[in-house]
Short mmCIF file of C-alpha atoms and ligand atoms in Angstrom, two decimals:
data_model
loop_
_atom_site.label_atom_id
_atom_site.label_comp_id
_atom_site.label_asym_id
_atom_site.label_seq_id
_atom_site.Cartn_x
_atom_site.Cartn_y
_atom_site.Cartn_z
CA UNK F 1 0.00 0.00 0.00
CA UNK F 2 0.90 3.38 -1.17
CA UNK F 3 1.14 6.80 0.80
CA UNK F 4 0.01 9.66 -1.53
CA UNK F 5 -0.08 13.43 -0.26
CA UNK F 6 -2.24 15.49 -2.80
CA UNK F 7 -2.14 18.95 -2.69
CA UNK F 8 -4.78 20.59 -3.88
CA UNK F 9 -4.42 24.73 -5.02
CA UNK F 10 -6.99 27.47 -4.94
CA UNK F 11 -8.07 26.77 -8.60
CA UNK F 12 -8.86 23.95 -7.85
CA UNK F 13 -11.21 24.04 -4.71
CA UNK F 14 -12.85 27.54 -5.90
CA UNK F 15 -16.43 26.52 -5.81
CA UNK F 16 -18.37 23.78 -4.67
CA UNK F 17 -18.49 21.89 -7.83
CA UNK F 18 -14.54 22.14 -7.41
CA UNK F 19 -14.26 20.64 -4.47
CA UNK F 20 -17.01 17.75 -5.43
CA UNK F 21 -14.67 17.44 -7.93
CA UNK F 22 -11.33 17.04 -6.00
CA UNK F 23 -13.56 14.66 -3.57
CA UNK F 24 -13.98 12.45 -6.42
CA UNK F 25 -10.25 12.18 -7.25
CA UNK F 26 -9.46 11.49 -3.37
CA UNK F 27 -12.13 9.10 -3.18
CA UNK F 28 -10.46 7.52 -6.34
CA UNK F 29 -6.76 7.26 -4.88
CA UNK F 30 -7.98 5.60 -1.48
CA UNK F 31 -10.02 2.99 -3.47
CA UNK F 32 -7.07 1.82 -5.92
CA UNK F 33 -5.46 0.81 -2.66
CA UNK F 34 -3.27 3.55 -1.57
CA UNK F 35 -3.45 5.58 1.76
CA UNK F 36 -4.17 9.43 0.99
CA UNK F 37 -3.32 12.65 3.13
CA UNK F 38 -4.58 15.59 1.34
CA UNK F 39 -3.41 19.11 1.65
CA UNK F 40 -5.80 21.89 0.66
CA UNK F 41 -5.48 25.95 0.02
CA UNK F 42 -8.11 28.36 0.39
CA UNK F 43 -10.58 29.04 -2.17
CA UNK F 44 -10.07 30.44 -5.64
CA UNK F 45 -8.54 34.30 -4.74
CA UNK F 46 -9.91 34.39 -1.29
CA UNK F 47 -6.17 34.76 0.23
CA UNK F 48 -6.16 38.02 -1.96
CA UNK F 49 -9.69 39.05 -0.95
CA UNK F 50 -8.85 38.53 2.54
CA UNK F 51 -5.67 41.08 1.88
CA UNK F 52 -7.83 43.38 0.19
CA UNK F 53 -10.14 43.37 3.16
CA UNK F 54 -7.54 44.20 5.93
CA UNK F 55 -6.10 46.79 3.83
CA UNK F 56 -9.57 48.52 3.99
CA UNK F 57 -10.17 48.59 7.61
CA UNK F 58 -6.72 48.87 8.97
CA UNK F 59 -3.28 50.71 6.99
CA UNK F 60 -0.88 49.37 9.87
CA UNK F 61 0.87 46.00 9.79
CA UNK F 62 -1.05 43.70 12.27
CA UNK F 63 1.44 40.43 11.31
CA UNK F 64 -0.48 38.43 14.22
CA UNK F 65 -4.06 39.63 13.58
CA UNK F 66 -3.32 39.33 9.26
CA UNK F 67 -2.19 35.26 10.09
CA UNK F 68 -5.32 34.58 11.99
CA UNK F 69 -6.98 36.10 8.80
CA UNK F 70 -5.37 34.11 6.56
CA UNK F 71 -5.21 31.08 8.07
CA UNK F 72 -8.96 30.94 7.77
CA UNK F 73 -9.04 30.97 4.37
CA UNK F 74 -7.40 27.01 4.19
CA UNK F 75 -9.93 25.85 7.17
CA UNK F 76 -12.46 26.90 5.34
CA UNK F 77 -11.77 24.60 2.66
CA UNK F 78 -10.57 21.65 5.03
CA UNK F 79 -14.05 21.71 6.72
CA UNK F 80 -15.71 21.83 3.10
CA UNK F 81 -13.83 18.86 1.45
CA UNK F 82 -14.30 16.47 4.37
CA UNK F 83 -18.14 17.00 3.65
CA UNK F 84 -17.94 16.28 0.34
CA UNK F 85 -15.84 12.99 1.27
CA UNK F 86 -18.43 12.01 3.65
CA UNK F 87 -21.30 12.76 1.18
CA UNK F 88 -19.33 10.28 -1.11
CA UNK F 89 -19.15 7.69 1.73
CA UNK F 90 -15.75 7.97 2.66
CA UNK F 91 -14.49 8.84 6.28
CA UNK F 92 -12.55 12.11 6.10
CA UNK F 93 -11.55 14.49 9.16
CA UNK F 94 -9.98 17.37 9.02
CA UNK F 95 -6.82 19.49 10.56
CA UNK F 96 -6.06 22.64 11.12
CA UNK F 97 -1.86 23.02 10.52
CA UNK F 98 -1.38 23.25 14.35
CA UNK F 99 -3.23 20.28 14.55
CA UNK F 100 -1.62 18.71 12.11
CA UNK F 101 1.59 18.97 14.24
CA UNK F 102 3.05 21.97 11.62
CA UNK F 103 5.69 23.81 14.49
CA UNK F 104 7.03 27.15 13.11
CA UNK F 105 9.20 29.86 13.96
CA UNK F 106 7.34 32.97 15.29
CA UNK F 107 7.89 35.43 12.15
CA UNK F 108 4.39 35.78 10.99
CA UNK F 109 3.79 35.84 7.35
CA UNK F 110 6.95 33.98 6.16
CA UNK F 111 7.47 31.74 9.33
CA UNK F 112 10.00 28.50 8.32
CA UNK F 113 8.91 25.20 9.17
CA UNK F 114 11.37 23.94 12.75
CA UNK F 115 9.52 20.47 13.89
CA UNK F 116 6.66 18.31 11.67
CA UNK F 117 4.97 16.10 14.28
CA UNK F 118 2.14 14.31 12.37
CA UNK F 119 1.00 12.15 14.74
CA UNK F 120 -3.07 12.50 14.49
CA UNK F 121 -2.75 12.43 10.52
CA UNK F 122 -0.87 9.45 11.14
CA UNK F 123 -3.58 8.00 13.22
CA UNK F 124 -6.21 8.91 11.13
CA UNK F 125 -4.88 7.54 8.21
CA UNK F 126 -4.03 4.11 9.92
CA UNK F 127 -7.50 3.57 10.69
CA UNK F 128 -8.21 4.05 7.37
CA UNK F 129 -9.77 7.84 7.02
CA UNK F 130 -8.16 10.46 4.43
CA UNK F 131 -6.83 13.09 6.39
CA UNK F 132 -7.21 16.56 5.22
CA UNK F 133 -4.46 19.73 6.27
CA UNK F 134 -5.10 23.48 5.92
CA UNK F 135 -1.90 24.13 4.29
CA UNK F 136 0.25 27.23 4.05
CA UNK F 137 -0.36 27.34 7.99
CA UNK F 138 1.81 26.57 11.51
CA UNK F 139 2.00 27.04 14.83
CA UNK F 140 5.53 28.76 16.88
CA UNK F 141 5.78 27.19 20.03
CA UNK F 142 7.10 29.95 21.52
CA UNK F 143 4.51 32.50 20.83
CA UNK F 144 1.60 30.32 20.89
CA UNK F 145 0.35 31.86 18.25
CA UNK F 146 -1.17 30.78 14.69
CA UNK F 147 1.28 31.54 11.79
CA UNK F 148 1.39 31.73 8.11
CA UNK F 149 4.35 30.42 5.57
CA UNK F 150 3.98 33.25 2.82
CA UNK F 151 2.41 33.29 -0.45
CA UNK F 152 2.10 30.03 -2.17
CA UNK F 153 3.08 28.21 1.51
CA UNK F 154 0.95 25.17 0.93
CA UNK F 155 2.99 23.43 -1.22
CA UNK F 156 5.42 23.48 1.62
CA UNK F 157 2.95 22.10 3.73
CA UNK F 158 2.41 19.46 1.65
CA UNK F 159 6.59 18.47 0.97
CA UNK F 160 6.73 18.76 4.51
CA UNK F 161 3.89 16.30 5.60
CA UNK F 162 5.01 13.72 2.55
CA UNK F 163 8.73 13.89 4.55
CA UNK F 164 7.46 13.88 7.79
CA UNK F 165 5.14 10.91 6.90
CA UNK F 166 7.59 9.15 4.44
CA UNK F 167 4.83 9.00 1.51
CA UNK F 168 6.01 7.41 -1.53
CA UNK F 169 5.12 10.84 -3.56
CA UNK F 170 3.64 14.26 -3.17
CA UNK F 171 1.34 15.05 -5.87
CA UNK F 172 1.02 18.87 -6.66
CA UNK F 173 -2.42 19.55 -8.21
CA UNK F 174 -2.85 22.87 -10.29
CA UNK F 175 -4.55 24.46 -12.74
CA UNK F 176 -2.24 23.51 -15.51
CA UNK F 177 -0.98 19.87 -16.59
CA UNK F 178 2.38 20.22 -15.20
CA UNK F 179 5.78 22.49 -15.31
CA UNK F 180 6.50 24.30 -19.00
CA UNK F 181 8.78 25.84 -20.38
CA UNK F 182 7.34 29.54 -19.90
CA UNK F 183 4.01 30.25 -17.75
CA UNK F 184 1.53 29.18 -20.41
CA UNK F 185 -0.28 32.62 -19.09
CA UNK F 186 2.10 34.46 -21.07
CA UNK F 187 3.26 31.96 -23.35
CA UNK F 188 0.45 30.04 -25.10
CA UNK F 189 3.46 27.75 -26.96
CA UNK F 190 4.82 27.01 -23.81
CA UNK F 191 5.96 22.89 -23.60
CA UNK F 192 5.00 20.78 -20.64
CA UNK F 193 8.34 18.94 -19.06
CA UNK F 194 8.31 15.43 -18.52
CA UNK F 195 10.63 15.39 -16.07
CA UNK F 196 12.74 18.83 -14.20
CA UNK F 197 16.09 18.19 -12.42
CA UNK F 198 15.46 20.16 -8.63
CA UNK F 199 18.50 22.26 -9.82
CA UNK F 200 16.46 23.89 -12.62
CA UNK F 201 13.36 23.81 -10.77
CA UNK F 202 14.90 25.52 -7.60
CA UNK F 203 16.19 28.41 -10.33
CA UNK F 204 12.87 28.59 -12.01
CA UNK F 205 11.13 29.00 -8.43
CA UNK F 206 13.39 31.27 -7.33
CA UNK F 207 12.91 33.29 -10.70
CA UNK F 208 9.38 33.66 -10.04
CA UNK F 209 7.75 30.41 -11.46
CA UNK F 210 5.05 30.85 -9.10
CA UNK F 211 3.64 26.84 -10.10
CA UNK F 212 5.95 25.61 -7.53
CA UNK F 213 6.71 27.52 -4.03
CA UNK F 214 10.57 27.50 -3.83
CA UNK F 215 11.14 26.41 0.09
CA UNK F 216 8.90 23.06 -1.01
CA UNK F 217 11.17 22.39 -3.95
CA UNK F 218 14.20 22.98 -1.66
CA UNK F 219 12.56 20.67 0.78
CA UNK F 220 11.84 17.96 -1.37
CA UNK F 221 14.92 17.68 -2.25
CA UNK F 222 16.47 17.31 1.05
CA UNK F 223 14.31 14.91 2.32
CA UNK F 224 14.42 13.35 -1.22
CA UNK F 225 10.59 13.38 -1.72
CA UNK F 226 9.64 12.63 -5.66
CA UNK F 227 6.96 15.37 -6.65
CA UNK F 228 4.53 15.24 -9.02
CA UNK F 229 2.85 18.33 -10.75
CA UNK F 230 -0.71 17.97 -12.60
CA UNK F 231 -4.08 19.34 -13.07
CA UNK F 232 -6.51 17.97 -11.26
CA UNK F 233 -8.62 18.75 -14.23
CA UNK F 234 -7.51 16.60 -16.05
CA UNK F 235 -6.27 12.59 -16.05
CA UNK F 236 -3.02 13.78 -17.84
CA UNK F 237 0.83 12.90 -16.57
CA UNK F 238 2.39 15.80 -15.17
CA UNK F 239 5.62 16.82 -14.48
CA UNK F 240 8.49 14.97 -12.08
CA UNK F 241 10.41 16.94 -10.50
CA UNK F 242 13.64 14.43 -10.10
CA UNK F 243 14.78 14.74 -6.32
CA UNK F 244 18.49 13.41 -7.21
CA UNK F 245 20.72 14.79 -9.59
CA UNK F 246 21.02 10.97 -10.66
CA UNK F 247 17.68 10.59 -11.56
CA UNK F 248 18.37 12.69 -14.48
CA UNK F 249 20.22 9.76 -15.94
CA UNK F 250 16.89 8.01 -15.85
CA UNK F 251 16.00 7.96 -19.99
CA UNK F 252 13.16 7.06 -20.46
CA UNK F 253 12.14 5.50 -24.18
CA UNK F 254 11.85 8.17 -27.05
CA UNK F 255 13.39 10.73 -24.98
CA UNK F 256 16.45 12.38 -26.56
CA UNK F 257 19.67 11.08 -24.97
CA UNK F 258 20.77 14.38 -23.85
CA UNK F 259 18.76 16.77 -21.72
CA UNK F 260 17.92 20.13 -23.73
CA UNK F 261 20.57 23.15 -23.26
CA UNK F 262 17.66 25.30 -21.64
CA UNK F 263 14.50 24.12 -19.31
CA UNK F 264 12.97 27.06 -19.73
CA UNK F 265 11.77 30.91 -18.96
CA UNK F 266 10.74 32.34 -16.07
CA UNK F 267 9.07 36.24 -15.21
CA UNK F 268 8.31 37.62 -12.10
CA UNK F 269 6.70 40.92 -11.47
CA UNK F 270 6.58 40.74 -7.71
CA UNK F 271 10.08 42.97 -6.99
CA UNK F 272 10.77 46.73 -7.18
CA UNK F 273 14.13 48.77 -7.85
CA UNK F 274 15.65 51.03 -5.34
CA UNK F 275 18.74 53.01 -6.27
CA UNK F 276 20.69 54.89 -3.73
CA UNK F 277 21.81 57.67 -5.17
CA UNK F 278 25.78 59.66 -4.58
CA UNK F 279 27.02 57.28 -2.04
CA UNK F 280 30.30 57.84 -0.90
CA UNK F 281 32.71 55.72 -2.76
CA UNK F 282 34.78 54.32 0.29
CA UNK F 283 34.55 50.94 2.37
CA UNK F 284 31.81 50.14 4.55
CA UNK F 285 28.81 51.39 2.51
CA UNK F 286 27.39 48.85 0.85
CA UNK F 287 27.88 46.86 4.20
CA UNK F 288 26.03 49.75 5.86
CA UNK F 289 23.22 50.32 3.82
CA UNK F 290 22.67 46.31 3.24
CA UNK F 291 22.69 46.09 6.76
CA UNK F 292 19.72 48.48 7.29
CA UNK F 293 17.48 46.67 4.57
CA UNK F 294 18.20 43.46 6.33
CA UNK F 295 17.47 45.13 9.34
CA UNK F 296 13.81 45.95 7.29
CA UNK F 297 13.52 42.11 7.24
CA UNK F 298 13.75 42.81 3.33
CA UNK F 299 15.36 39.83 0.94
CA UNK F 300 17.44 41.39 -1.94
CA UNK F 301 17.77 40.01 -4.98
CA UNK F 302 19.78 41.83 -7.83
CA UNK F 303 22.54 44.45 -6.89
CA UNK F 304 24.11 46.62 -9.09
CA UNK F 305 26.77 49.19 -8.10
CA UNK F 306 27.94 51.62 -10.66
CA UNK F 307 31.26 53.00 -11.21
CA UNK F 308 32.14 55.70 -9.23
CA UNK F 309 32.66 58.88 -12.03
CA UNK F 310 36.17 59.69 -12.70
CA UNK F 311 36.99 62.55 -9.33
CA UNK F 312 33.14 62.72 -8.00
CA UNK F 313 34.12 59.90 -5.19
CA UNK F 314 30.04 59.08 -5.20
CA UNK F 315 28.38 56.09 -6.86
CA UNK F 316 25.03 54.10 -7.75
CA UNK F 317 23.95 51.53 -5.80
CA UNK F 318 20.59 49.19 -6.86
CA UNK F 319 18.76 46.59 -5.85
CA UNK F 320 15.51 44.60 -6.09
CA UNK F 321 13.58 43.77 -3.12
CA UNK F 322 10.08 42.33 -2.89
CA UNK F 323 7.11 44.87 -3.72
CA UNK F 324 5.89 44.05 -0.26
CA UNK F 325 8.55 45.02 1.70
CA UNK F 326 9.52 47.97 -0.23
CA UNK F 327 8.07 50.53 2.18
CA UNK F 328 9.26 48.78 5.41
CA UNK F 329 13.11 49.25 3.91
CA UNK F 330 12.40 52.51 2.26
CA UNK F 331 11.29 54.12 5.28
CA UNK F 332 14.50 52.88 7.00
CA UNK F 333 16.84 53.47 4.17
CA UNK F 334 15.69 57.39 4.37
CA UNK F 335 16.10 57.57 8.38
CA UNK F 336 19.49 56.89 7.79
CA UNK F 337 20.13 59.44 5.01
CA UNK F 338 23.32 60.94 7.30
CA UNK F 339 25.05 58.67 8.73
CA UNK F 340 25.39 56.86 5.28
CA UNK F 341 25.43 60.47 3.57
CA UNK F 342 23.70 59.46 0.11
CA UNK F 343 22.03 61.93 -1.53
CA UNK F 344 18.88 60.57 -2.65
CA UNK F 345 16.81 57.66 -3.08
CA UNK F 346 14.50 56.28 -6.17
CA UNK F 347 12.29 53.72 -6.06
CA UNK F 348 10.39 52.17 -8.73
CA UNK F 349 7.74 49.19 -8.79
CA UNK F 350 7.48 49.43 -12.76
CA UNK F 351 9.62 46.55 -13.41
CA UNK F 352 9.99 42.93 -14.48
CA UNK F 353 12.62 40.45 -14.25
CA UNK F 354 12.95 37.91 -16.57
CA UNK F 355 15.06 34.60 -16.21
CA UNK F 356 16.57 31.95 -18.78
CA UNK F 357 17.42 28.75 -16.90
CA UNK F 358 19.29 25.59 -18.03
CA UNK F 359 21.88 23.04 -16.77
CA UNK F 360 23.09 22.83 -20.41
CA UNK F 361 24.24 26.39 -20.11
CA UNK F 362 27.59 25.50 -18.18
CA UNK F 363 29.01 23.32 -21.43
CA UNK F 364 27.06 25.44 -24.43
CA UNK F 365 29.15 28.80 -25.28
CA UNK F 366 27.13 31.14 -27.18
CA UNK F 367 23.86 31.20 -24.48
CA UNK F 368 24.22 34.71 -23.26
CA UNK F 369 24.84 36.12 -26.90
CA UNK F 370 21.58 34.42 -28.40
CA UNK F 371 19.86 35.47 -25.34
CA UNK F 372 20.94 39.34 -25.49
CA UNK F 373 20.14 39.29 -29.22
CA UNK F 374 16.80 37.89 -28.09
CA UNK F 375 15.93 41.16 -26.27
CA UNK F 376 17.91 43.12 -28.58
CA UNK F 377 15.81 42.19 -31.55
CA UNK F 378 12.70 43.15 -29.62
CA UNK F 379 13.71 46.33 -28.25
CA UNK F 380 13.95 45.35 -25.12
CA UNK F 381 16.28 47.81 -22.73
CA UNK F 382 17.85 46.12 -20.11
CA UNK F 383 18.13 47.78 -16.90
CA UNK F 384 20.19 44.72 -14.74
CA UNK F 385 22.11 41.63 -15.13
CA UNK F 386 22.88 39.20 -12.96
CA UNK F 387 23.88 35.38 -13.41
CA UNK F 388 24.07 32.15 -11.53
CA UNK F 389 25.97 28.80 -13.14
CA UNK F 390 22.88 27.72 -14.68
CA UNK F 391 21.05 30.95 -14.90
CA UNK F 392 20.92 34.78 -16.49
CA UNK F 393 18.43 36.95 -15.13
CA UNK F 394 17.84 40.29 -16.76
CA UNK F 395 15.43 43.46 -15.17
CA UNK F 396 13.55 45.24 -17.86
CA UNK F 397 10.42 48.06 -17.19
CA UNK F 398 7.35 45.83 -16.83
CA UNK F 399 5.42 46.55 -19.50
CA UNK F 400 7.88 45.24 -22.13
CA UNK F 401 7.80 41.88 -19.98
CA UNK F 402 5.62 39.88 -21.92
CA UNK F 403 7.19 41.03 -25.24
CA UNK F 404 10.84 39.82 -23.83
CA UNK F 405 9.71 36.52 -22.21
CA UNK F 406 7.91 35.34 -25.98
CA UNK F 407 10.95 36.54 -27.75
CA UNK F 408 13.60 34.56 -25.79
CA UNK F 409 11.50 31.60 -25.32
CA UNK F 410 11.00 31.48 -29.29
CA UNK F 411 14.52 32.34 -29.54
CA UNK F 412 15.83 29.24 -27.98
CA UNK F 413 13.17 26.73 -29.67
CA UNK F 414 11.16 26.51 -26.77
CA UNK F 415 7.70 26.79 -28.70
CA UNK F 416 5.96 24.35 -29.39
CA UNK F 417 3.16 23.09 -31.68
CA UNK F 418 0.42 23.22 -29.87
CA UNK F 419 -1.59 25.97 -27.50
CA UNK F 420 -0.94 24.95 -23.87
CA UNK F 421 -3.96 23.92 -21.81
CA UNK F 422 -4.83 26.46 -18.47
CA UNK F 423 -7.76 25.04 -16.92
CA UNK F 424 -8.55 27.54 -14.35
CA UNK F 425 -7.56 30.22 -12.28
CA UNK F 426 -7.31 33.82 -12.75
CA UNK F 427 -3.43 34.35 -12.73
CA UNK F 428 -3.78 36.74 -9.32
P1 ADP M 1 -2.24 26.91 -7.21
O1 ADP M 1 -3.35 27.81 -6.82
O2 ADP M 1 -2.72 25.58 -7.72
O3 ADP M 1 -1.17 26.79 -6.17
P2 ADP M 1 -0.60 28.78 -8.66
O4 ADP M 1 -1.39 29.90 -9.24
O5 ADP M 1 0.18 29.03 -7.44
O6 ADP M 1 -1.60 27.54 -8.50
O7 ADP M 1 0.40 28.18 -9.76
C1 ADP M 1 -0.08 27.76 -11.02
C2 ADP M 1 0.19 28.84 -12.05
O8 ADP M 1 1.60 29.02 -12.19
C3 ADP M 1 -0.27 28.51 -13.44
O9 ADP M 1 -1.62 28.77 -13.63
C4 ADP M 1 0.65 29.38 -14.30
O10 ADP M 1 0.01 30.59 -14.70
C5 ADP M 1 1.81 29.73 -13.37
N1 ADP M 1 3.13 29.39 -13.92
C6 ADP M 1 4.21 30.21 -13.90
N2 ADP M 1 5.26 29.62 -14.48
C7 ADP M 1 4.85 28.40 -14.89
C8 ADP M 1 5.50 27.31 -15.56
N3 ADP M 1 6.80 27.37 -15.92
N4 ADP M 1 4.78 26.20 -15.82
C9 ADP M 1 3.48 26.13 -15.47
N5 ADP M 1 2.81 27.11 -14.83
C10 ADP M 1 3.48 28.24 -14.53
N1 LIG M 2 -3.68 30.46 0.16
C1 LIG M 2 -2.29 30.84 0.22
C2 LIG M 2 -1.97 31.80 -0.91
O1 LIG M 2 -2.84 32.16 -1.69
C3 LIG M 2 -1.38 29.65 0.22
C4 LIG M 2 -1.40 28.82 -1.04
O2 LIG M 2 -2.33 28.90 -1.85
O3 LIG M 2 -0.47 28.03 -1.21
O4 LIG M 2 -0.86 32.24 -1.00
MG1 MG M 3 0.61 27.90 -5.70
#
């Protein structure tokens, strides 16, 4: 007998005949013999709704009060499914996170997973019930208090329940049949991937992929959990996401022998630019002002520092940050105007960052050219590079994003012959 942990995302539990729906695929696993924990988000865009709410009664940061909030959007969708199992005769309970045995640090709204004591899903699974998990959702056992993982958290939930509970494989259920080679959103020629190496996958999450949250692809592969992405709309293979690097190795029949140069393209529109304008040009600087964004609880991504101009001893410094935490590190940035001494600060939310990733990079000369003629050819500006061994990441303004992912994907081959398949969703 199998264990299977199926997550199930907001697309796909977004009305009632959605979650009927997923209750007839649950109902399905458990009766071909396998036992099934099942790991649910909230409802179509009600995380969002729920934001949208706070922000109208309240501008200040509650970070307790906005976690019970959204933590309420998963229950609600716990509660519902285990009706619709027992209205198809099954035995279903279930769990809240905490109950679920999900401990967390206490930072609310991007708390990290510390202990995963699944001892009543356990249970209920042994005496042969599905268990059901809010996902995206923990408890610190310092504070007491109810936390929440950050956007796109319950796929964590999920890894971290399959590892916890050693089940055979953690199926990832979406709104499209699997990982492409673009977001099929943006780029209808997209391919679906048979099979992604975690290497890639952790780049393309990190880029912004949002069809995978990256701490549950870095999890999966630590504990070595095999994950599965498909639509639960359809009966289709997804995509693997291979766990080992080995597995790679693993060709199956009619596959080329070599694994393509690129995997694919990735966007994200999430980040903003700050630029620190005149700073003086001696040691310590960057240390200082980095020090005050991480100070901000802010996560940088690019950094760019220009040349000083020949005599002014002032330079450029910029970075991307997350949209959301943008004011929190602006408003410290500016308090410390003198004691850094810059002489002013821009910020802009106008942009888009868009990602090529491939192992085949390392051994293929020639990527970066074809990818800068790419943008080139479409008349895209770039505003920042940066590179890892596997991937280059440029910034361009955001409404030339589109444009830039289509024209790189096509330039590398990527499109394919047929219109990719989104079943549901709204893209929020
Ligand atoms: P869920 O609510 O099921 O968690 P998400 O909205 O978080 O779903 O993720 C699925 C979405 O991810 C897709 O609808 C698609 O628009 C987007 N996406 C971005 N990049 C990719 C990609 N490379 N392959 C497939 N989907 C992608
Ligand atoms: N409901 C949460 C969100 O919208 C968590 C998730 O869907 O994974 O971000
Ligand atoms: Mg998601």
């Amino acid at each position: 007998m199998a264990l299977i942990v199926q997550k199930f995302g907001g697309s796909s539990v977004a009305d009632a005949e959605g979650i009927k729906r997923v209750a007839t695929r649950v109902v399905e696993t458990q009766a071909a013999g396998n036992q099934v924990v099942v790991v649910v988000s909230a409802m179509g865009d009600s995380t969002d709704e729920l934001l949208d709410l706070a922000a109208q009664v309240s501008t200040a940061s509650n970070p307790r009060e906005m976690d019970m909030l959204l933590s309420a959007g998963e229950r609600i969708s716990m509660a519902l499914l285990a009706m619709a199992l027992h209205e198809a005769g099954t035995s279903a309970q279930s769990f809240t996170g905490s109950q679920a045995g999900m401990i967390t640090d206490a930072i609310h709204g991007k708390a990290r997973i510390i202990a995963v004591s699944p001892h009543r899903i356990k249970a209920s699974i042994d005496k042969g019930d599905i268990a059901i998990v809010a996902g995206f959702q923990g408890m610190s056992r310092d504070s007491n208090d109810i936390t929440t993982l950050g956007r796109g958290g319950s796929d964590t939930t999920a890894v971290a329940l399959a590892a916890a509970l050693k089940a055979d494989v953690c199926e990832i259920y979406t709104d499209v049949d699997g990982v492409y080679t673009a977001d099929p959103r943006v780029v209808p020629a997209a391919r679906k991937l048979a099979t992604i190496s975690s290497e890639e996958m952790l780049e393309m999450a990190a880029s912004g992929a949002k069809i995978l949250h990256l701490r549950c692809v870095e999890y999966a592969r630590r504990f070595g959990v095999p994950l599965h992405v498909r639509s639960s709309f359809s009966q289709l293979e997804g995509t693997w996401v291979l766990p080992n690097p080995d597995d790679t190795i693993k060709i199956q029949e009619g596959e080329p022998l070599e694994q393509p140069i690129i995997s694919g393209v990735a966007h994200d529109r999430s980040e903003a630019k700050v630029t620190v304008v005149g700073v003086p040009d001696i040691p310590g600087k960057a240390a200082e002002i980095f020090g005050i964004v991480a100070g901000a609880h802010s996560n940088i991504d690019m950094i760019v520092q220009n040349v000083s101009t020949h005599g002014s001893g002032h330079t450029d410094i910029s970075f991307t940050l997350p949209i959301v935490e943008g004011a929190e590190a602006l408003t410290a940035l500016k308090a410390a105007q003198e004691t850094v001494g810059y002489e002013g600060i821009e910020y802009d939310e106008q942009i888009g960052k868009l990602s090529l990733i491939g192992a085949g990079m390392r051994s293929n000369p020639g990527v970066s050219y074809k990818f800068f003629k790419a943008l080139s050819d479409a008349g895209v500006n770039i505003d920042m590079i940066s590179t890892s061994e596997i991937r280059i990441s440029v910034v361009t303004s955001a409404h030339l994003l589109d444009t830039a992912v289509r024209a790189v994907h096509a330039a590398f081959d990527l499109d394919g012959d047929a219109v990719a398949t989104v079943y549901a969703g709204t893209g929020r």
